[in-house]
Coordinates of C-alpha atoms in Angstrom, one line a residue:
X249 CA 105.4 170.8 100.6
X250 CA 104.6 166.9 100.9
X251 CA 101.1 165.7 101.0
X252 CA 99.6 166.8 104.2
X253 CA 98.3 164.3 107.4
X254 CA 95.0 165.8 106.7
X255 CA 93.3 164.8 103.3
X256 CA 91.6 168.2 102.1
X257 CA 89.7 168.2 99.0
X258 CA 86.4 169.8 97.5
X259 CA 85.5 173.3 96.9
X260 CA 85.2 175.6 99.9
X261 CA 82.9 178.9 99.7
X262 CA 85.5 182.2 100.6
X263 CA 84.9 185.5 100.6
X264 CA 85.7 187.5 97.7
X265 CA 89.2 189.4 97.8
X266 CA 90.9 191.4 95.1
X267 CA 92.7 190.0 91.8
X268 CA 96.0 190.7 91.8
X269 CA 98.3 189.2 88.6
X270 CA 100.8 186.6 89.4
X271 CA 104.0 185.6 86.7
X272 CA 105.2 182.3 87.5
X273 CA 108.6 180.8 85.8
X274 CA 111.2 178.6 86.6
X275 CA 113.2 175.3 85.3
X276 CA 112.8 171.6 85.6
X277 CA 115.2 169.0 83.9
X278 CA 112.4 166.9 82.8
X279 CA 111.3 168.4 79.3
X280 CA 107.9 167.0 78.2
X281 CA 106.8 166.9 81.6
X282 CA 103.8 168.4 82.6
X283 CA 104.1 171.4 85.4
X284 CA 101.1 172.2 87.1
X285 CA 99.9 175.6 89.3
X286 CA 97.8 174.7 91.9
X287 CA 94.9 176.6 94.2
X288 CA 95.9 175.0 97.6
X289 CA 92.6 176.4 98.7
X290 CA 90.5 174.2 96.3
X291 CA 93.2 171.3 95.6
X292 CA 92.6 172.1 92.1
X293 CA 95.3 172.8 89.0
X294 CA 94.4 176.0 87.7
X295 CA 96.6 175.8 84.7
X296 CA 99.7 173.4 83.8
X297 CA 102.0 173.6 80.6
X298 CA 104.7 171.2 78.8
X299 CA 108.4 171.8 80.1
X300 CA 110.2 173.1 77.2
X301 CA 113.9 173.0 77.0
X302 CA 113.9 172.8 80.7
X303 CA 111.8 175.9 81.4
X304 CA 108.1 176.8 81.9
X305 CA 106.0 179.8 82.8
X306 CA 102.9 181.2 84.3
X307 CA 100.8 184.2 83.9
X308 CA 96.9 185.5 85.1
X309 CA 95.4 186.8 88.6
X310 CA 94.1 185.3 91.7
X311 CA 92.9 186.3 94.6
X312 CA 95.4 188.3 97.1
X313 CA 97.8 186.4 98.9
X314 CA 95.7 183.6 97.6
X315 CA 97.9 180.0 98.7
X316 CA 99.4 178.3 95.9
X317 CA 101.9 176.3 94.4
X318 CA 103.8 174.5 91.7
X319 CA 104.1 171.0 91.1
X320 CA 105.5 168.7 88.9
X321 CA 103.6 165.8 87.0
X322 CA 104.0 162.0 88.7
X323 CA 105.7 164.0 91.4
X324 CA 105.0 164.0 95.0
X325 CA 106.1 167.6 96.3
X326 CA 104.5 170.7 96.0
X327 CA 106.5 174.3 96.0
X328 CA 104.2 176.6 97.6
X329 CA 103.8 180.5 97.7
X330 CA 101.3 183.3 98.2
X331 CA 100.2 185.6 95.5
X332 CA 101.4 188.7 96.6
X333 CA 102.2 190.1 93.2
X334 CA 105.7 189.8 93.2
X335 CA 107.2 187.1 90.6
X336 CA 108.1 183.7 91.3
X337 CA 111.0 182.2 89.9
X338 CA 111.0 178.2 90.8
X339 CA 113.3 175.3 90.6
X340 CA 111.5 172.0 90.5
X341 CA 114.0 169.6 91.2
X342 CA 114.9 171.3 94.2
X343 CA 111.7 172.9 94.9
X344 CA 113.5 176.3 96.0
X345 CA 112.3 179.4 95.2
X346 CA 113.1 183.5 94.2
X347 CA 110.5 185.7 94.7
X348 CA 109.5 188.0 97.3
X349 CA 111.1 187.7 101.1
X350 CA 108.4 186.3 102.6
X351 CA 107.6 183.6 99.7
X352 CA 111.5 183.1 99.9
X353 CA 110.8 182.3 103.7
X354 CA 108.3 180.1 103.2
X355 CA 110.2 177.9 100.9
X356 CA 113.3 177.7 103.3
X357 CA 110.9 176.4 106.0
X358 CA 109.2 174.4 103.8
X359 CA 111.7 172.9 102.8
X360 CA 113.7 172.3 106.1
X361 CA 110.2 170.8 107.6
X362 CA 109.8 168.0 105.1
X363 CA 113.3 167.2 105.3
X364 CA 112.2 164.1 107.9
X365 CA 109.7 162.8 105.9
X366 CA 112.2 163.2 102.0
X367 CA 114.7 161.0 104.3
X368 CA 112.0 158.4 105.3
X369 CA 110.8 158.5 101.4
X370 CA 114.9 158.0 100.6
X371 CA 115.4 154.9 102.9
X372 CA 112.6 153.4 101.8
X373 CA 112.4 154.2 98.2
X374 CA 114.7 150.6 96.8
X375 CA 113.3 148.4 99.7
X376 CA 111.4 145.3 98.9
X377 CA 108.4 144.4 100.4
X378 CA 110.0 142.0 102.0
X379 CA 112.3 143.9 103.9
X380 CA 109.7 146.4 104.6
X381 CA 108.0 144.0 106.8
X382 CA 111.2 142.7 107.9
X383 CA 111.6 145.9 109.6
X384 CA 108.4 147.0 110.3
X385 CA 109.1 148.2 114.1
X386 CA 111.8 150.3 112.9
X387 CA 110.2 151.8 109.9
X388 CA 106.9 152.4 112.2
X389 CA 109.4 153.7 114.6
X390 CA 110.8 156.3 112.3
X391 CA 107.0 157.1 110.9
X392 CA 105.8 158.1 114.2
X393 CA 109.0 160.4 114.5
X394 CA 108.6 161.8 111.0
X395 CA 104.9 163.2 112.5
X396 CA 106.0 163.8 115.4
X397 CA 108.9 166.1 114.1
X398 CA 106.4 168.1 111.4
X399 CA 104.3 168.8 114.3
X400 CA 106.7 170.2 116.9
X401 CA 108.1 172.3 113.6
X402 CA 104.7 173.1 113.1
X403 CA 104.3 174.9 116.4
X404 CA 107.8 176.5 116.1
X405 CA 106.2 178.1 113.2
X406 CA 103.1 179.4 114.3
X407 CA 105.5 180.9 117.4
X408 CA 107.5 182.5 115.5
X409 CA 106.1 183.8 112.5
X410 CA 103.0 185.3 114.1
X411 CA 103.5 188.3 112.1
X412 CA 103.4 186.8 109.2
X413 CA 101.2 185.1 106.4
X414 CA 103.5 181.9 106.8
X415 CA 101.9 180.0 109.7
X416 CA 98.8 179.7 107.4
X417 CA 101.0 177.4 105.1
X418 CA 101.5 174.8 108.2
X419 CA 98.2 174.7 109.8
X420 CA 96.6 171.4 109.4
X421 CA 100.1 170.0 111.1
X422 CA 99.0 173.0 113.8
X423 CA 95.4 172.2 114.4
X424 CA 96.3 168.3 114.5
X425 CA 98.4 169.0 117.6
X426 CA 96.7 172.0 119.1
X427 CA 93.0 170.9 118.3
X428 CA 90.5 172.9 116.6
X429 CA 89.8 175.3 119.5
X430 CA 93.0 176.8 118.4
X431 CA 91.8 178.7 115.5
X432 CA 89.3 181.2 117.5
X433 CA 92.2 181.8 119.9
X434 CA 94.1 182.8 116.5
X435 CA 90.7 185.0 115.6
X436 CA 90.3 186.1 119.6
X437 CA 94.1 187.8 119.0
X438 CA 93.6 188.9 115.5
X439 CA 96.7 187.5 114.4
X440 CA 97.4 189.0 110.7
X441 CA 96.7 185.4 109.1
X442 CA 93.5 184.8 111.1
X443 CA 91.3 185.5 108.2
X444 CA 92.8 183.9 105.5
X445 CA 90.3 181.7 103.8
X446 CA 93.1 178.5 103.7
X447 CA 93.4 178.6 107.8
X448 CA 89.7 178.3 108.0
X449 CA 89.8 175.5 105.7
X450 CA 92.1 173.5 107.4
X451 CA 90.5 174.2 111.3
X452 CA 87.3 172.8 109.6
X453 CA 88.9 170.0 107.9
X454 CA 90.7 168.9 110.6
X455 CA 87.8 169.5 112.8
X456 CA 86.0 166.5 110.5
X457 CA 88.8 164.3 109.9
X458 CA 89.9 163.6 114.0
X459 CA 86.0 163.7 115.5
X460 CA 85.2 160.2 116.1
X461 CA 83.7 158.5 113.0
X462 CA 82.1 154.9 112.7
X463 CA 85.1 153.0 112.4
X464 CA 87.0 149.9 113.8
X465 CA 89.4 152.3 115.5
X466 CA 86.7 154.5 116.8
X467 CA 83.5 152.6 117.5
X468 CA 85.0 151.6 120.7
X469 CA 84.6 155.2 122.1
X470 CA 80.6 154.8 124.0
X471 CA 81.5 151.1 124.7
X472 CA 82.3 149.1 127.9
X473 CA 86.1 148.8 128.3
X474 CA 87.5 144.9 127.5
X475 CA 89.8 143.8 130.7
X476 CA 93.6 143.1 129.8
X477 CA 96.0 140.8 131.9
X478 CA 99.4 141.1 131.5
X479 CA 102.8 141.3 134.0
X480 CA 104.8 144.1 135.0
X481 CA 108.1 144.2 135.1
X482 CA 108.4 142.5 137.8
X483 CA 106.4 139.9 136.6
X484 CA 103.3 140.4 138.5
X485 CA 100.2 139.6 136.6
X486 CA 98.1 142.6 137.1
X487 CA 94.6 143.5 134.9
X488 CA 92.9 147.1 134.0
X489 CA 89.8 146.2 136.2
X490 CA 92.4 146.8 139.0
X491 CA 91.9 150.2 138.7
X492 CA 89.2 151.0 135.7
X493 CA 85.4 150.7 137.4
X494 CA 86.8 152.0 141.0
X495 CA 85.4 155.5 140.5
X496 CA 88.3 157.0 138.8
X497 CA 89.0 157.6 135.1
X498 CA 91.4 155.6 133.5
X499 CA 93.8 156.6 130.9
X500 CA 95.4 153.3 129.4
X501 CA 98.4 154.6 127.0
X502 CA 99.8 152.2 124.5
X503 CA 103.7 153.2 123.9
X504 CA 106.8 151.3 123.4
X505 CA 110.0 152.2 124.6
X506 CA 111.2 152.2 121.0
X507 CA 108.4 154.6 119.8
X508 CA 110.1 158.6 119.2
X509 CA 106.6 160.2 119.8
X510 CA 106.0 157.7 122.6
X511 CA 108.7 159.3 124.3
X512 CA 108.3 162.8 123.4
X513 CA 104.4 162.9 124.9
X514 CA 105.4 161.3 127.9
X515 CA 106.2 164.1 129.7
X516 CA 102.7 165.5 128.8
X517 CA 100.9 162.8 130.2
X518 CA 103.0 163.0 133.4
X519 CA 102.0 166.6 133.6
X520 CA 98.5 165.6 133.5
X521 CA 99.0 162.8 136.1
X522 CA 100.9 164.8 138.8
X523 CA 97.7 167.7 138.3
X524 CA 94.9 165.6 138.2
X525 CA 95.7 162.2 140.3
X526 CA 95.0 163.6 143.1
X527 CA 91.3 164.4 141.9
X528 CA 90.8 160.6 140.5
X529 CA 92.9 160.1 137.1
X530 CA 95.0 157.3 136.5
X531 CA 97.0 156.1 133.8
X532 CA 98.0 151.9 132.7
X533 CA 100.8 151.8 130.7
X534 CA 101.0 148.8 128.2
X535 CA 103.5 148.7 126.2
X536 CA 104.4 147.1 122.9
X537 CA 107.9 146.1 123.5
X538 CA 109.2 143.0 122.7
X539 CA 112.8 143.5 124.8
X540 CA 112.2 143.4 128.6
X541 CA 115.4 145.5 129.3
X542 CA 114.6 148.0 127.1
X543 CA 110.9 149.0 128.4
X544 CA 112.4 148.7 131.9
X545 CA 115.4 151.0 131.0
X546 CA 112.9 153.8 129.5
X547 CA 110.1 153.7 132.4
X548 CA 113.1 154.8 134.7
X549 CA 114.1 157.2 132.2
X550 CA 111.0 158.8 131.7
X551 CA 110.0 158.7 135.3
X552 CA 106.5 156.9 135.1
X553 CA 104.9 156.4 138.2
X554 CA 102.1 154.3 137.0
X555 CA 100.9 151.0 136.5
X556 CA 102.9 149.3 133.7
X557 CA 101.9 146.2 131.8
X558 CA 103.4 144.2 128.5
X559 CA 103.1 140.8 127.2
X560 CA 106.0 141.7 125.0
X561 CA 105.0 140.8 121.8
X562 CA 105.5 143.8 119.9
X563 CA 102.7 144.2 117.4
X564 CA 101.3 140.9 118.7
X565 CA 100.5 142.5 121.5
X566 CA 97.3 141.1 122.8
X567 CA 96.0 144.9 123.2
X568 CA 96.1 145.8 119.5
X569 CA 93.3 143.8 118.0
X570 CA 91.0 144.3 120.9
X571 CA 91.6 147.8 120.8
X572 CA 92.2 147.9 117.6
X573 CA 95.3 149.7 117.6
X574 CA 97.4 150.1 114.2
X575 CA 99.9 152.8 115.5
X576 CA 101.2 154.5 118.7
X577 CA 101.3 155.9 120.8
X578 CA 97.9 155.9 120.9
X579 CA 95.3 155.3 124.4
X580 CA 91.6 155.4 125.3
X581 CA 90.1 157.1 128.5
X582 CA 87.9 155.0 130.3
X583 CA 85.4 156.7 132.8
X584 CA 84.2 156.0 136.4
X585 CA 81.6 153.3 135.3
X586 CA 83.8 151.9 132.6
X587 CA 82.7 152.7 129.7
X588 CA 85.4 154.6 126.6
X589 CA 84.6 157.6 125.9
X590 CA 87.6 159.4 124.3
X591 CA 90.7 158.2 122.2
X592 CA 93.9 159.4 121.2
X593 CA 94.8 161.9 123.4
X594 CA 97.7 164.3 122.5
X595 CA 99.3 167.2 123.9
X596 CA 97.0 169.7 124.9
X597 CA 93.9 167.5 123.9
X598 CA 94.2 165.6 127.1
X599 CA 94.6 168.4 129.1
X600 CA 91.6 170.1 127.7
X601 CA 89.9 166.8 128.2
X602 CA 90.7 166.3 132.0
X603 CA 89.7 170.1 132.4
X604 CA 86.4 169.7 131.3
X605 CA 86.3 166.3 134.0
X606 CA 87.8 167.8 136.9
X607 CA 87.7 171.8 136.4
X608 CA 91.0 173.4 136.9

């Protein structure tokens, strides 16, 4: 399991549940290396030992289906596994696993859902920095797809092993995408996972980590919009005080023809268009493309009705220092009298968002 979007750390109080023993063993070509068994509840090692002609081993109790996991010194993935009593027998260089069927299920999902990001790590592990800057589009490009990817495998998971301990091992990716609200529909249903202490953690974490802090990135959100002119693709010079201050709210969505994730909300925000225009939302594209064709080739494949504005610039896109935009797609929603108040609006997010401003 690679390091997660969410940074979690600090100890968490949980209620007590019973000790059961776990036994821990497995090989790693690396001897001298340390191997360290983590609580992924507390982000702490609870014991770690020497690799010894390419073997090492584990034994003591922790709590019941307790989430944990083995990882190797200097290295960046983690093998995880609940304690369910059965014993663990784990490969490091290849992080899989023998143990139980459900920890053996994990694993193979696991592993298959940070395949993106070990390909991104792979292409960019002998580049310079240099040529990392040299292709900065592409490699942002491929980042935004990596996330976007984990997510949607994310939600696969909490579909489809609702029976199952297993979603609890991919829920920050879950709660990013879903929102917070998510966990107390998981409680409301009494899924068999909704009380494990780690799926609490995360909602909570996750819950801190995307409320709007003050930051440059954030701070705009309770402050007057700043107007944009730029053309359309036809041209036509056209600004956001054309439609932002006219009563309506405003949804101005920074994307790039280029962008994976760009793409793969746009249907979303369509959604929310064709539901709630009619009621006063509106939505400015402006897009960070630097290729005329291209941006005009996706908005007719994507099927945007909307205003759409570039300068294209790419990353020099006037937008992205007044907005402060580092990433995409990202957007601000402006309300009736023009001032921000909401940012990065994903998936259900907006929707929940627009419901609360125009009812169902």
């Amino acid at each position: 399991m690679a390091l997660a979007i969410v940074t979690i750390s600090g100890m968490v109080a949980v209620p007590s549940m019973a000790q059961v023993k776990y036994a821990v063993s497995g090989t790693y070509t690396e001897d001298g290396k340390k191997v360290y068994l983590i609580d992924q509840l507390t982000e702490k090692a609870i014991d770690s030992v020497v690799v010894a002609d390419g073997k090492f081993a584990f034994t003591g109790t922790a709590d019941k289906d307790a989430l944990m996991g083995v990882k190797a010194e200097q290295a960046q993935w983690t093998t995880p596994f609940f304690n369910d009593g059965t014993p663990i027998i784990i490969n490091v260089n290849d992080s899989t696993l023998k143990g139980s069927p459900l920890n053996e299920r994990l694993t193979k999902l696991d592993i298959e859902m940070d395949l993106p990001q070990k390909m991104l790590s792979k292409k960019t592990a002998n580049m310079t920095e240099a040529e990392i800057r040299a292709h900065q589009d592409e490699l942002m490009g491929d980042m935004n797809k990596m996330i976007d990817s984990m997510i949607a495998f994310a939600n696969k998971v909490f579909k489809e092993e609702r029976n199952s301990l297993i979603p609890v091992a991919f829920s920050s990716y879950y709660f990013i995408d879903n929102g917070v609200e998510a966990y107390d529909e998981l409680v409301k249903e009494n899924v068999v996972f909704a009380n494990h202490p780690f799926l609490k953690k995360t909602r909570d974490y996750v819950e801190a980590a995307t409320k709007p802090k003050d930051s440059p990135k954030t701070a705009i959100i309770g402050q007057q919009f700043i107007d944009l002119e730029m053309a359309d693709p036809d041209g036509n010079l056209h600004k956001l005080s054309e439609l932002v201050g006219e009563g309506k709210y405003v949804l101005v969505d920074f994307w790039a023809s280029w962008c994976g994730p760009c793409r793969a909300e746009m249907p979303n925000v369509l959604e929310a268009y064709n539901k709630y225009h009619a009621k006063g939302f509106e939505v400015i594209g402006v897009s960070f493309d630097q290729k005329k064709e291209a941006w005009i080739k996706a908005i007719g494949q994507l099927k945007m009705p909307w205003l759409q504005i570039s300068d294209l610039k790419g990353w020099k896109c006037a937008a992205a220092p007044i907005y402060n935009i580092d990433g995409i797609p990202d957007n601000i929603l402006i309300d009736p009298k023009g001032k921000v108040i909401d940012r990065a609006l994903r998936g259900k997010a907006l929707h929940n968002k627009l419901q609360k401003i125009f009812g169902e």
